[in-house]
Amino acid sequence: MSETINLTLRVWRQKGPRTQGSLETYKAIDISTDMSFLEMLDVVNEELTVDGKEPIAFDHDCREGICGMCGVVVNGRSHGPEKGTTLCQLHMRHFSDGDTIFIEPWRSKAFPVIKDLAVDRGAFDTLIQAGGFVSVNAGGAQDANCLPVPQEDAEKAMDAAACIGCGACVASCPNASAMLFVGAKVSQLALLPQGKPEAAQRALSMVRTMDELGFGNCTNERECEAECPKEISISNIARLNREYFKAGLFSSVM
Amino acid sequence: MELDAKIPGGHLKDKWDRHRFELKLVNPANKRKFDIIVVGTGLAGGAAAASLAELGYNVKNFCIQDSPRRAHSIAAQGGINAAKNYTNEGDSIWRLFYDTIKGGDFRAREGNVYRLAQVSNNIIDQCVAQGVPFARDYGGLLANRSFGGSQVSRTFYARGQTGQQLLLGAYSSLSRQIAAKKVEMFTRREMLDVVIVDGQARGIVVRNLVTGELECHEAHAVVLATGGYGNVFFLSTNAMASNVTAAYRAYKRGALFANPCFTQIHPTCIPVHGTYQSKLTLMSESLRNDGRVWVPRDMGDKRQPHQIPESERDYYLERKYPSFGNLVPRDVASRNAKAQCDEGKGVGDTGLAVYLDFADAIKRDGKDVIEKKYGNLFQMYEKITAQDPYETPMMIYPAVHYTMGGLWVDYNLMSTVDGLFVMGEANFSDHGANRLGASALMQGLADGYFVIPYTIGGYIAGTSFPEITTDHPAFKDTAKEVRERTDKLLSIQGKRTVDDFHRELGLTMWDYCGMGRKDEGLEKAKKKIQELRGEFWENVLVPGNDKDFNQSLERAGRVADFLEFGELMVTDALARRESCGGHFNEAYQTEENEAQRDDENFCHVAAWEYTGDDKEPEFHKEPLDFENVELTQRSYK
Ligand SMILES: Cc1cc2nc3c(=O)[nH]c(=O)nc-3n(C[C@H](O)[C@H](O)[C@H](O)COP(=O)(O)OP(=O)(O)OC[C@H]3O[C@@H](n4cnc5c(N)ncnc54)[C@H](O)[C@@H]3O)c2cc1C
Ligand code: SF4
Ligand code: FES
């Protein structure tokens, strides 16, 4: 049953990428426990607006846990306390009356803050551009059923492909590594016959680009897997390492 | 204005081939001399930008979100249709064509829909080649499921994340072209106007949403793939940034808007639960394959669902439509849910919900099978409602979902403005008065991968282009108008927030221009919208300034356009004196409460021309000729 709670919010406010930010305090009053976290922020923003203050900037779009646009650190946890849940799918019934909630942006060199809680994740697009695709032009494909894929492989590929590119893995990692994100894409395509011809090139190029963009190294902390809202498995990182190793050993595309 | 749809001659089956042969070609080496702007990175825009770049054109691609991968298409759940007939049930291009025409209640063009069915198979091939992980059978071949409005299983899917996987496929092709420097990508940009030079669309004005700067971009042709306008209702299943602005600005520059009143209300969404609510969540229609829809037989029965014995339940869809049962098309399912609730049989706290029950399916197939098919949807439902649909029936209610109306385009997907093309949900062309499930993804990708790459070439090859740059006065003037509008929005400093206006507009649209429409209600809505719009421009409160990442300002611009566009929808609804598909005027219904078309007088596309602010738009008619199918009263009994 729905009830209402009162909360204290400590929210990171920062005017722009090059300005200093700080935590500001706001009250969130009469919050229905059926609200989503973002709807709670909407309510606070409406009040700030009416009071002549600037509302809190935060990214969001689908509010269904699929676009990967939302994401902040809630009480030190990426996307908040619920496992396997994006911020937009987190509901206020997981908080209690009187709680103080700390709300901060993703923090990583590769994701500079744009304003308040919104960050620039363009580095993820650059990573995909480095090889997260199969080189096939529109028009030339053969009949789809000419290429059977064992169901198990297809399912595993789908598990990896479920990544929404939100960046929580990077934000949660002590090294700000993007290995889970890259591992998911490399795995999806390595598991499918379509991805095989370019597998070596892909693994090498994506890993190299990851380094260039300022993401850190993976030291097996497993925070990424724990905080990933789509529960992408770190077995994808192991597969990425194998693909990378294989590419280095057997290919001429270094 | 004569509306010429430019449908090629010849037999339906040969039209597209013939047209492709007759279209002029741009020599491969010359393509790099032409620039094309594509606005939008959803299935339509993403596929088009990638494909045009593959052909050699220079593409500039724009989107509102921080990455092209986040376009609203990502949220599509259920699947995509194709006429592969892998299931051997007797499907064919003709059957997909026929189902789509009939599902649209005979208000779409035969030529366009046939082409859509023809290229549907290429789409699946293309997506598989990109590595889209579609669901597969044990033998490793592609799996299919069925969807509303069809009696064959022709829907391809990737769990409940089909839109995501198709979009990521298009995004991967797009990323490859960005890396190849054939596409220049502009994220966090909002198109606020189109620039027309000597009657040709030659560019756009966009706002950089991070810095607030207005930027001008020129090209030889402009392609809009900016999605649908469902958010005019405030609450819808669309993503928060979905808007009508790009399409509406084009309308104000001379592109006709077709059938704006055709909106689709999806039958299976999670019911509204509070006034703070920001959006509605769809539960994929594929659930109707296994879920049974019911309400208590008696009015006002407030017992918990498990306390209501089988004999006191009314499985009203199965009862009324024995051959399609729970799989009737969306408009029929939605109207029936509303009718049950209007009769006082609705369930849940608000009485605005019906049950969707999986108990029988779980008994028949086992929980595992159901979980594999719908696991993520059940999980999403539980997250939002804190109820477990494996144990207790889901509660669902219709919600605004898709807009069949859009900018008028001809067979080449060109609007009434030369060089301005429109694709995907933003155009009006393929779904008539009602879209069947799993056909929007098909249309977006058909337009982007397989139609525009040819038709835009035909336009470019046959057109002479004066040399221009963004220094041309048309760019300066358009940018100035955009700036003045933004300044105005910020200067009002009234008392009501943007969302407050938006919510009120949405309620008006839902009450009077939603599932059941009446003339008096529509008249009332018109007046209310005009008043609200008047108040908006005097009393809206937009905080912050324009040289900044200002999300309130973004929304204010969109809501300002919705406040004009809503009236256009109502005007269109009033003018269409019949019921068809998603447009249901209560004065026109059969004895069995089905939509009653008037083929003699309304078998046409209604296309509206902007004539000035606060002036009635001018009506234009494109008659629809049906040479290959017989117009029948749709029956799903
Ligand atoms: C929840 C949900 C589930 C669905 N499930 C299915 C399904 O299973 N099967 C099916 O066939 N259909 C489904 N649909 C419908 C389908 O998803 C959409 O109709 C389709 O994806 C629209 O694609 P599009 O490319 O036309 O536009 P969109 O995907 O909406 O993309 C619009 C693009 O335009 C950009 N844009 C918009 N305005 C501007 C502007 N002013 N300036 C710059 N850029 C702009 C956006 O940033 C975005 O990139 C579903 C819809 C919803 C809401
Ligand atoms: S791997 Fe998980 S946390 Fe990282 S971007 Fe993908 S979905 Fe987000
Ligand atoms: S808003 Fe799309 S994932 Fe949260």
PDB file of C-alpha atoms in Angstrom, chain B residues 89-322:
ATOM      1  CA  GLU B  89       1.509 -21.193 -41.731  1.00  0.00           C
ATOM      2  CA  GLY B  90       0.736 -19.739 -45.120  1.00  0.00           C
ATOM      3  CA  ASP B  91       2.130 -16.280 -44.584  1.00  0.00           C
ATOM      4  CA  SER B  92       3.167 -14.241 -47.588  1.00  0.00           C
ATOM      5  CA  ILE B  93       3.968 -10.689 -48.603  1.00  0.00           C
ATOM      6  CA  TRP B  94       0.380 -10.429 -49.726  1.00  0.00           C
ATOM      7  CA  ARG B  95      -0.968 -11.556 -46.362  1.00  0.00           C
ATOM      8  CA  LEU B  96       1.230  -9.136 -44.417  1.00  0.00           C
ATOM      9  CA  PHE B  97       0.134  -6.396 -46.795  1.00  0.00           C
ATOM     10  CA  TYR B  98      -3.507  -7.336 -46.370  1.00  0.00           C
ATOM     11  CA  ASP B  99      -3.357  -7.616 -42.579  1.00  0.00           C
ATOM     12  CA  THR B 100      -1.658  -4.214 -42.339  1.00  0.00           C
ATOM     13  CA  ILE B 101      -4.174  -2.515 -44.633  1.00  0.00           C
ATOM     14  CA  LYS B 102      -7.095  -4.104 -42.804  1.00  0.00           C
ATOM     15  CA  GLY B 103      -5.578  -3.427 -39.376  1.00  0.00           C
ATOM     16  CA  GLY B 104      -5.279   0.234 -40.425  1.00  0.00           C
ATOM     17  CA  ASP B 105      -9.027   0.201 -41.128  1.00  0.00           C
ATOM     18  CA  PHE B 106      -8.475   0.930 -44.825  1.00  0.00           C
ATOM     19  CA  ARG B 107      -7.034   4.363 -44.375  1.00  0.00           C
ATOM     20  CA  ALA B 108      -3.519   3.731 -45.708  1.00  0.00           C
ATOM     21  CA  ARG B 109      -2.152   3.653 -49.253  1.00  0.00           C
ATOM     22  CA  GLU B 110      -1.994   0.273 -50.934  1.00  0.00           C
ATOM     23  CA  GLY B 111       1.249   1.102 -52.735  1.00  0.00           C
ATOM     24  CA  ASN B 112       3.157   2.096 -49.615  1.00  0.00           C
ATOM     25  CA  VAL B 113       1.936  -0.787 -47.516  1.00  0.00           C
ATOM     26  CA  TYR B 114       2.733  -3.339 -50.190  1.00  0.00           C
ATOM     27  CA  ARG B 115       6.273  -2.016 -50.446  1.00  0.00           C
ATOM     28  CA  LEU B 116       6.588  -2.226 -46.684  1.00  0.00           C
ATOM     29  CA  ALA B 117       5.588  -5.886 -46.739  1.00  0.00           C
ATOM     30  CA  GLN B 118       8.011  -6.532 -49.606  1.00  0.00           C
ATOM     31  CA  VAL B 119      11.070  -5.148 -47.855  1.00  0.00           C
ATOM     32  CA  SER B 120      10.133  -6.629 -44.477  1.00  0.00           C
ATOM     33  CA  ASN B 121      12.124  -9.755 -45.265  1.00  0.00           C
ATOM     34  CA  ASN B 122      15.272  -7.835 -46.176  1.00  0.00           C
ATOM     35  CA  ILE B 123      15.119  -6.140 -42.786  1.00  0.00           C
ATOM     36  CA  ILE B 124      15.396  -9.408 -40.899  1.00  0.00           C
ATOM     37  CA  ASP B 125      18.303 -10.482 -43.113  1.00  0.00           C
ATOM     38  CA  GLN B 126      20.079  -7.185 -42.574  1.00  0.00           C
ATOM     39  CA  CYS B 127      19.613  -7.225 -38.799  1.00  0.00           C
ATOM     40  CA  VAL B 128      20.834 -10.801 -38.470  1.00  0.00           C
ATOM     41  CA  ALA B 129      23.902  -9.918 -40.525  1.00  0.00           C
ATOM     42  CA  GLN B 130      24.629  -7.074 -38.079  1.00  0.00           C
ATOM     43  CA  GLY B 131      24.608  -9.512 -35.179  1.00  0.00           C
ATOM     44  CA  VAL B 132      21.197  -8.713 -33.708  1.00  0.00           C
ATOM     45  CA  PRO B 133      20.597 -11.597 -31.274  1.00  0.00           C
ATOM     46  CA  PHE B 134      17.057 -12.575 -32.220  1.00  0.00           C
ATOM     47  CA  ALA B 135      15.418 -15.415 -30.320  1.00  0.00           C
ATOM     48  CA  ARG B 136      16.094 -18.825 -31.859  1.00  0.00           C
ATOM     49  CA  ASP B 137      14.604 -22.298 -31.729  1.00  0.00           C
ATOM     50  CA  TYR B 138      16.509 -25.336 -30.544  1.00  0.00           C
ATOM     51  CA  GLY B 139      17.740 -26.014 -34.067  1.00  0.00           C
ATOM     52  CA  GLY B 140      19.345 -22.589 -34.170  1.00  0.00           C
ATOM     53  CA  LEU B 141      16.878 -21.064 -36.600  1.00  0.00           C
ATOM     54  CA  LEU B 142      14.903 -17.902 -35.911  1.00  0.00           C
ATOM     55  CA  ALA B 143      11.872 -18.111 -33.632  1.00  0.00           C
ATOM     56  CA  ASN B 144       8.547 -16.349 -34.201  1.00  0.00           C
ATOM     57  CA  ARG B 145       5.577 -15.356 -32.113  1.00  0.00           C
ATOM     58  CA  SER B 146       2.153 -13.977 -32.884  1.00  0.00           C
ATOM     59  CA  PHE B 147       0.849 -10.492 -32.293  1.00  0.00           C
ATOM     60  CA  GLY B 148      -2.528  -8.776 -32.323  1.00  0.00           C
ATOM     61  CA  GLY B 149      -4.440  -8.476 -35.576  1.00  0.00           C
ATOM     62  CA  SER B 150      -2.850 -11.487 -37.239  1.00  0.00           C
ATOM     63  CA  GLN B 151      -3.518 -15.208 -37.339  1.00  0.00           C
ATOM     64  CA  VAL B 152       0.019 -16.252 -38.273  1.00  0.00           C
ATOM     65  CA  SER B 153       3.206 -16.092 -36.219  1.00  0.00           C
ATOM     66  CA  ARG B 154       5.394 -13.657 -38.107  1.00  0.00           C
ATOM     67  CA  THR B 155       6.923 -11.598 -35.351  1.00  0.00           C
ATOM     68  CA  PHE B 156      10.681 -11.785 -34.770  1.00  0.00           C
ATOM     69  CA  TYR B 157      11.875 -10.805 -31.329  1.00  0.00           C
ATOM     70  CA  ALA B 158      14.796 -10.522 -28.954  1.00  0.00           C
ATOM     71  CA  ARG B 159      13.282 -11.360 -25.562  1.00  0.00           C
ATOM     72  CA  GLY B 160      11.253  -8.311 -24.526  1.00  0.00           C
ATOM     73  CA  GLN B 161      13.956  -5.986 -25.871  1.00  0.00           C
ATOM     74  CA  THR B 162      13.464  -6.109 -29.603  1.00  0.00           C
ATOM     75  CA  GLY B 163      13.621  -2.349 -30.108  1.00  0.00           C
ATOM     76  CA  GLN B 164      16.814  -2.162 -28.117  1.00  0.00           C
ATOM     77  CA  GLN B 165      18.524  -4.827 -30.152  1.00  0.00           C
ATOM     78  CA  LEU B 166      17.365  -3.481 -33.513  1.00  0.00           C
ATOM     79  CA  LEU B 167      18.405   0.017 -32.534  1.00  0.00           C
ATOM     80  CA  LEU B 168      21.787  -1.139 -31.319  1.00  0.00           C
ATOM     81  CA  GLY B 169      22.179  -2.856 -34.693  1.00  0.00           C
ATOM     82  CA  ALA B 170      21.461   0.396 -36.528  1.00  0.00           C
ATOM     83  CA  TYR B 171      23.646   2.272 -34.049  1.00  0.00           C
ATOM     84  CA  SER B 172      26.530  -0.096 -34.708  1.00  0.00           C
ATOM     85  CA  SER B 173      26.279   0.536 -38.459  1.00  0.00           C
ATOM     86  CA  LEU B 174      26.028   4.251 -37.725  1.00  0.00           C
ATOM     87  CA  SER B 175      29.067   4.083 -35.437  1.00  0.00           C
ATOM     88  CA  ARG B 176      31.040   2.422 -38.199  1.00  0.00           C
ATOM     89  CA  GLN B 177      30.209   5.314 -40.527  1.00  0.00           C
ATOM     90  CA  ILE B 178      31.068   7.882 -37.861  1.00  0.00           C
ATOM     91  CA  ALA B 179      34.448   6.206 -37.482  1.00  0.00           C
ATOM     92  CA  ALA B 180      34.817   6.300 -41.264  1.00  0.00           C
ATOM     93  CA  LYS B 181      34.081  10.052 -41.107  1.00  0.00           C
ATOM     94  CA  LYS B 182      31.127   9.689 -43.445  1.00  0.00           C
ATOM     95  CA  VAL B 183      28.696  10.701 -40.721  1.00  0.00           C
ATOM     96  CA  GLU B 184      29.238  13.711 -38.534  1.00  0.00           C
ATOM     97  CA  MET B 185      27.289  13.099 -35.338  1.00  0.00           C
ATOM     98  CA  PHE B 186      25.728  15.905 -33.317  1.00  0.00           C
ATOM     99  CA  THR B 187      24.299  14.737 -30.005  1.00  0.00           C
ATOM    100  CA  ARG B 188      22.407  16.843 -27.462  1.00  0.00           C
ATOM    101  CA  ARG B 189      21.078  19.038 -30.261  1.00  0.00           C
ATOM    102  CA  GLU B 190      17.444  19.972 -30.733  1.00  0.00           C
ATOM    103  CA  MET B 191      16.203  21.004 -34.111  1.00  0.00           C
ATOM    104  CA  LEU B 192      14.076  24.091 -33.679  1.00  0.00           C
ATOM    105  CA  ASP B 193      13.422  24.992 -37.293  1.00  0.00           C
ATOM    106  CA  VAL B 194      13.976  24.004 -40.881  1.00  0.00           C
ATOM    107  CA  VAL B 195      15.501  26.475 -43.311  1.00  0.00           C
ATOM    108  CA  ILE B 196      13.955  26.835 -46.721  1.00  0.00           C
ATOM    109  CA  VAL B 197      15.771  28.535 -49.578  1.00  0.00           C
ATOM    110  CA  ASP B 198      13.927  29.129 -52.846  1.00  0.00           C
ATOM    111  CA  GLY B 199      11.350  26.516 -51.955  1.00  0.00           C
ATOM    112  CA  GLN B 200      13.905  23.825 -51.102  1.00  0.00           C
ATOM    113  CA  ALA B 201      14.679  22.523 -47.625  1.00  0.00           C
ATOM    114  CA  ARG B 202      18.360  23.370 -47.318  1.00  0.00           C
ATOM    115  CA  GLY B 203      19.158  23.222 -43.637  1.00  0.00           C
ATOM    116  CA  ILE B 204      18.128  23.375 -40.033  1.00  0.00           C
ATOM    117  CA  VAL B 205      18.600  25.508 -36.950  1.00  0.00           C
ATOM    118  CA  VAL B 206      19.447  23.537 -33.832  1.00  0.00           C
ATOM    119  CA  ARG B 207      20.060  24.458 -30.244  1.00  0.00           C
ATOM    120  CA  ASN B 208      23.126  22.961 -28.629  1.00  0.00           C
ATOM    121  CA  LEU B 209      21.491  21.722 -25.462  1.00  0.00           C
ATOM    122  CA  VAL B 210      24.715  21.902 -23.443  1.00  0.00           C
ATOM    123  CA  THR B 211      25.903  25.406 -24.317  1.00  0.00           C
ATOM    124  CA  GLY B 212      22.603  26.870 -25.451  1.00  0.00           C
ATOM    125  CA  GLU B 213      24.146  28.100 -28.682  1.00  0.00           C
ATOM    126  CA  LEU B 214      22.038  28.193 -31.845  1.00  0.00           C
ATOM    127  CA  GLU B 215      23.763  26.506 -34.764  1.00  0.00           C
ATOM    128  CA  CYS B 216      22.906  26.556 -38.460  1.00  0.00           C
ATOM    129  CA  HIS B 217      23.612  23.554 -40.682  1.00  0.00           C
ATOM    130  CA  GLU B 218      23.150  23.400 -44.425  1.00  0.00           C
ATOM    131  CA  ALA B 219      22.733  20.455 -46.777  1.00  0.00           C
ATOM    132  CA  HIS B 220      21.178  19.459 -50.087  1.00  0.00           C
ATOM    133  CA  ALA B 221      18.312  17.623 -48.426  1.00  0.00           C
ATOM    134  CA  VAL B 222      16.858  17.320 -44.940  1.00  0.00           C
ATOM    135  CA  VAL B 223      15.426  14.101 -43.545  1.00  0.00           C
ATOM    136  CA  LEU B 224      13.251  14.181 -40.434  1.00  0.00           C
ATOM    137  CA  ALA B 225      13.017  10.982 -38.395  1.00  0.00           C
ATOM    138  CA  THR B 226      11.973  12.612 -35.183  1.00  0.00           C
ATOM    139  CA  GLY B 227       9.393  10.143 -33.923  1.00  0.00           C
ATOM    140  CA  GLY B 228       5.794  10.510 -32.784  1.00  0.00           C
ATOM    141  CA  TYR B 229       3.821  13.098 -30.855  1.00  0.00           C
ATOM    142  CA  GLY B 230       2.126  10.923 -28.211  1.00  0.00           C
ATOM    143  CA  ASN B 231       3.431  13.180 -25.468  1.00  0.00           C
ATOM    144  CA  VAL B 232       0.805  15.761 -26.394  1.00  0.00           C
ATOM    145  CA  PHE B 233      -1.193  13.692 -23.884  1.00  0.00           C
ATOM    146  CA  PHE B 234       1.488  14.318 -21.208  1.00  0.00           C
ATOM    147  CA  LEU B 235       1.119  10.757 -19.971  1.00  0.00           C
ATOM    148  CA  SER B 236       2.077   8.218 -22.605  1.00  0.00           C
ATOM    149  CA  THR B 237       4.408   5.304 -23.078  1.00  0.00           C
ATOM    150  CA  ASN B 238       6.773   7.516 -25.061  1.00  0.00           C
ATOM    151  CA  ALA B 239      10.134   8.602 -23.747  1.00  0.00           C
ATOM    152  CA  MET B 240      10.173  11.937 -21.969  1.00  0.00           C
ATOM    153  CA  ALA B 241      11.895  13.828 -24.784  1.00  0.00           C
ATOM    154  CA  SER B 242       9.578  12.597 -27.544  1.00  0.00           C
ATOM    155  CA  ASN B 243       8.032  15.661 -29.101  1.00  0.00           C
ATOM    156  CA  VAL B 244       6.258  17.189 -32.062  1.00  0.00           C
ATOM    157  CA  THR B 245       8.568  20.188 -32.383  1.00  0.00           C
ATOM    158  CA  ALA B 246      10.582  19.169 -35.427  1.00  0.00           C
ATOM    159  CA  ALA B 247       7.501  18.023 -37.337  1.00  0.00           C
ATOM    160  CA  TYR B 248       5.439  20.991 -36.208  1.00  0.00           C
ATOM    161  CA  ARG B 249       8.104  23.515 -37.196  1.00  0.00           C
ATOM    162  CA  ALA B 250       8.208  21.879 -40.629  1.00  0.00           C
ATOM    163  CA  TYR B 251       4.414  22.170 -40.772  1.00  0.00           C
ATOM    164  CA  LYS B 252       4.688  25.871 -40.069  1.00  0.00           C
ATOM    165  CA  ARG B 253       7.156  26.147 -42.943  1.00  0.00           C
ATOM    166  CA  GLY B 254       4.758  24.597 -45.407  1.00  0.00           C
ATOM    167  CA  ALA B 255       4.823  20.820 -44.967  1.00  0.00           C
ATOM    168  CA  LEU B 256       1.280  19.444 -44.697  1.00  0.00           C
ATOM    169  CA  PHE B 257       0.325  17.481 -41.589  1.00  0.00           C
ATOM    170  CA  ALA B 258      -1.719  14.363 -42.309  1.00  0.00           C
ATOM    171  CA  ASN B 259      -4.331  12.664 -40.124  1.00  0.00           C
ATOM    172  CA  PRO B 260      -3.128  14.190 -36.838  1.00  0.00           C
ATOM    173  CA  CYS B 261      -6.126  12.766 -34.957  1.00  0.00           C
ATOM    174  CA  PHE B 262      -5.069   9.162 -35.596  1.00  0.00           C
ATOM    175  CA  THR B 263      -3.483   8.160 -32.309  1.00  0.00           C
ATOM    176  CA  GLN B 264      -3.116   4.704 -30.924  1.00  0.00           C
ATOM    177  CA  ILE B 265      -4.120   3.828 -27.416  1.00  0.00           C
ATOM    178  CA  HIS B 266      -2.347   0.652 -26.389  1.00  0.00           C
ATOM    179  CA  PRO B 267      -4.447  -1.790 -24.386  1.00  0.00           C
ATOM    180  CA  THR B 268      -1.807  -3.226 -22.077  1.00  0.00           C
ATOM    181  CA  CYS B 269      -0.133  -0.604 -19.913  1.00  0.00           C
ATOM    182  CA  ILE B 270       0.336  -0.321 -16.197  1.00  0.00           C
ATOM    183  CA  PRO B 271      -2.576   1.790 -14.890  1.00  0.00           C
ATOM    184  CA  VAL B 272      -2.127   5.383 -13.687  1.00  0.00           C
ATOM    185  CA  HIS B 273      -1.546   5.514  -9.951  1.00  0.00           C
ATOM    186  CA  GLY B 274      -0.891   9.086  -8.888  1.00  0.00           C
ATOM    187  CA  THR B 275      -0.912  12.736  -9.926  1.00  0.00           C
ATOM    188  CA  TYR B 276       2.880  12.935  -9.685  1.00  0.00           C
ATOM    189  CA  GLN B 277       3.171  10.314 -12.375  1.00  0.00           C
ATOM    190  CA  SER B 278       5.531  11.272 -15.187  1.00  0.00           C
ATOM    191  CA  LYS B 279       4.935   8.549 -17.738  1.00  0.00           C
ATOM    192  CA  LEU B 280       3.167   5.285 -18.363  1.00  0.00           C
ATOM    193  CA  THR B 281       4.780   1.925 -18.801  1.00  0.00           C
ATOM    194  CA  LEU B 282       3.814  -0.439 -21.534  1.00  0.00           C
ATOM    195  CA  MET B 283       3.460  -4.133 -20.920  1.00  0.00           C
ATOM    196  CA  SER B 284       4.160  -5.628 -24.337  1.00  0.00           C
ATOM    197  CA  GLU B 285       1.195  -6.758 -26.328  1.00  0.00           C
ATOM    198  CA  SER B 286       2.929 -10.100 -26.781  1.00  0.00           C
ATOM    199  CA  LEU B 287       1.614 -10.831 -23.289  1.00  0.00           C
ATOM    200  CA  ARG B 288      -1.815 -11.246 -24.829  1.00  0.00           C
ATOM    201  CA  ASN B 289      -0.527 -14.454 -26.441  1.00  0.00           C
ATOM    202  CA  ASP B 290      -0.658 -16.147 -23.074  1.00  0.00           C
ATOM    203  CA  GLY B 291      -2.487 -13.793 -20.745  1.00  0.00           C
ATOM    204  CA  ARG B 292      -6.283 -13.838 -20.534  1.00  0.00           C
ATOM    205  CA  VAL B 293      -8.102 -10.553 -20.089  1.00  0.00           C
ATOM    206  CA  TRP B 294     -11.026 -10.490 -17.669  1.00  0.00           C
ATOM    207  CA  VAL B 295     -13.110  -8.405 -15.273  1.00  0.00           C
ATOM    208  CA  PRO B 296     -15.579  -9.472 -12.590  1.00  0.00           C
ATOM    209  CA  ARG B 297     -18.932 -10.390 -14.098  1.00  0.00           C
ATOM    210  CA  ASP B 298     -20.770  -8.111 -11.705  1.00  0.00           C
ATOM    211  CA  MET B 299     -20.415  -4.377 -11.258  1.00  0.00           C
ATOM    212  CA  GLY B 300     -18.587  -3.136  -8.195  1.00  0.00           C
ATOM    213  CA  ASP B 301     -17.190  -6.546  -7.218  1.00  0.00           C
ATOM    214  CA  LYS B 302     -14.327  -5.520  -4.913  1.00  0.00           C
ATOM    215  CA  ARG B 303     -13.053  -8.985  -4.018  1.00  0.00           C
ATOM    216  CA  GLN B 304      -9.421  -9.903  -4.616  1.00  0.00           C
ATOM    217  CA  PRO B 305      -8.980 -11.661  -7.970  1.00  0.00           C
ATOM    218  CA  HIS B 306      -8.271 -15.097  -6.506  1.00  0.00           C
ATOM    219  CA  GLN B 307     -11.509 -14.885  -4.510  1.00  0.00           C
ATOM    220  CA  ILE B 308     -13.566 -14.502  -7.660  1.00  0.00           C
ATOM    221  CA  PRO B 309     -14.566 -17.948  -8.949  1.00  0.00           C
ATOM    222  CA  GLU B 310     -14.252 -18.793 -12.625  1.00  0.00           C
ATOM    223  CA  SER B 311     -18.022 -18.612 -13.128  1.00  0.00           C
ATOM    224  CA  GLU B 312     -18.122 -15.020 -11.896  1.00  0.00           C
ATOM    225  CA  ARG B 313     -15.459 -13.768 -14.259  1.00  0.00           C
ATOM    226  CA  ASP B 314     -16.058 -12.292 -17.675  1.00  0.00           C
ATOM    227  CA  TYR B 315     -13.335 -13.042 -20.233  1.00  0.00           C
ATOM    228  CA  TYR B 316     -14.966 -10.436 -22.394  1.00  0.00           C
ATOM    229  CA  LEU B 317     -12.573 -10.510 -25.360  1.00  0.00           C
ATOM    230  CA  GLU B 318     -12.827 -14.275 -25.704  1.00  0.00           C
ATOM    231  CA  ARG B 319     -16.586 -14.028 -25.347  1.00  0.00           C
ATOM    232  CA  LYS B 320     -17.098 -11.267 -27.891  1.00  0.00           C
ATOM    233  CA  TYR B 321     -14.410 -12.187 -30.417  1.00  0.00           C
ATOM    234  CA  PRO B 322     -14.171 -15.973 -30.443  1.00  0.00           C
TER     235      PRO B 322
END
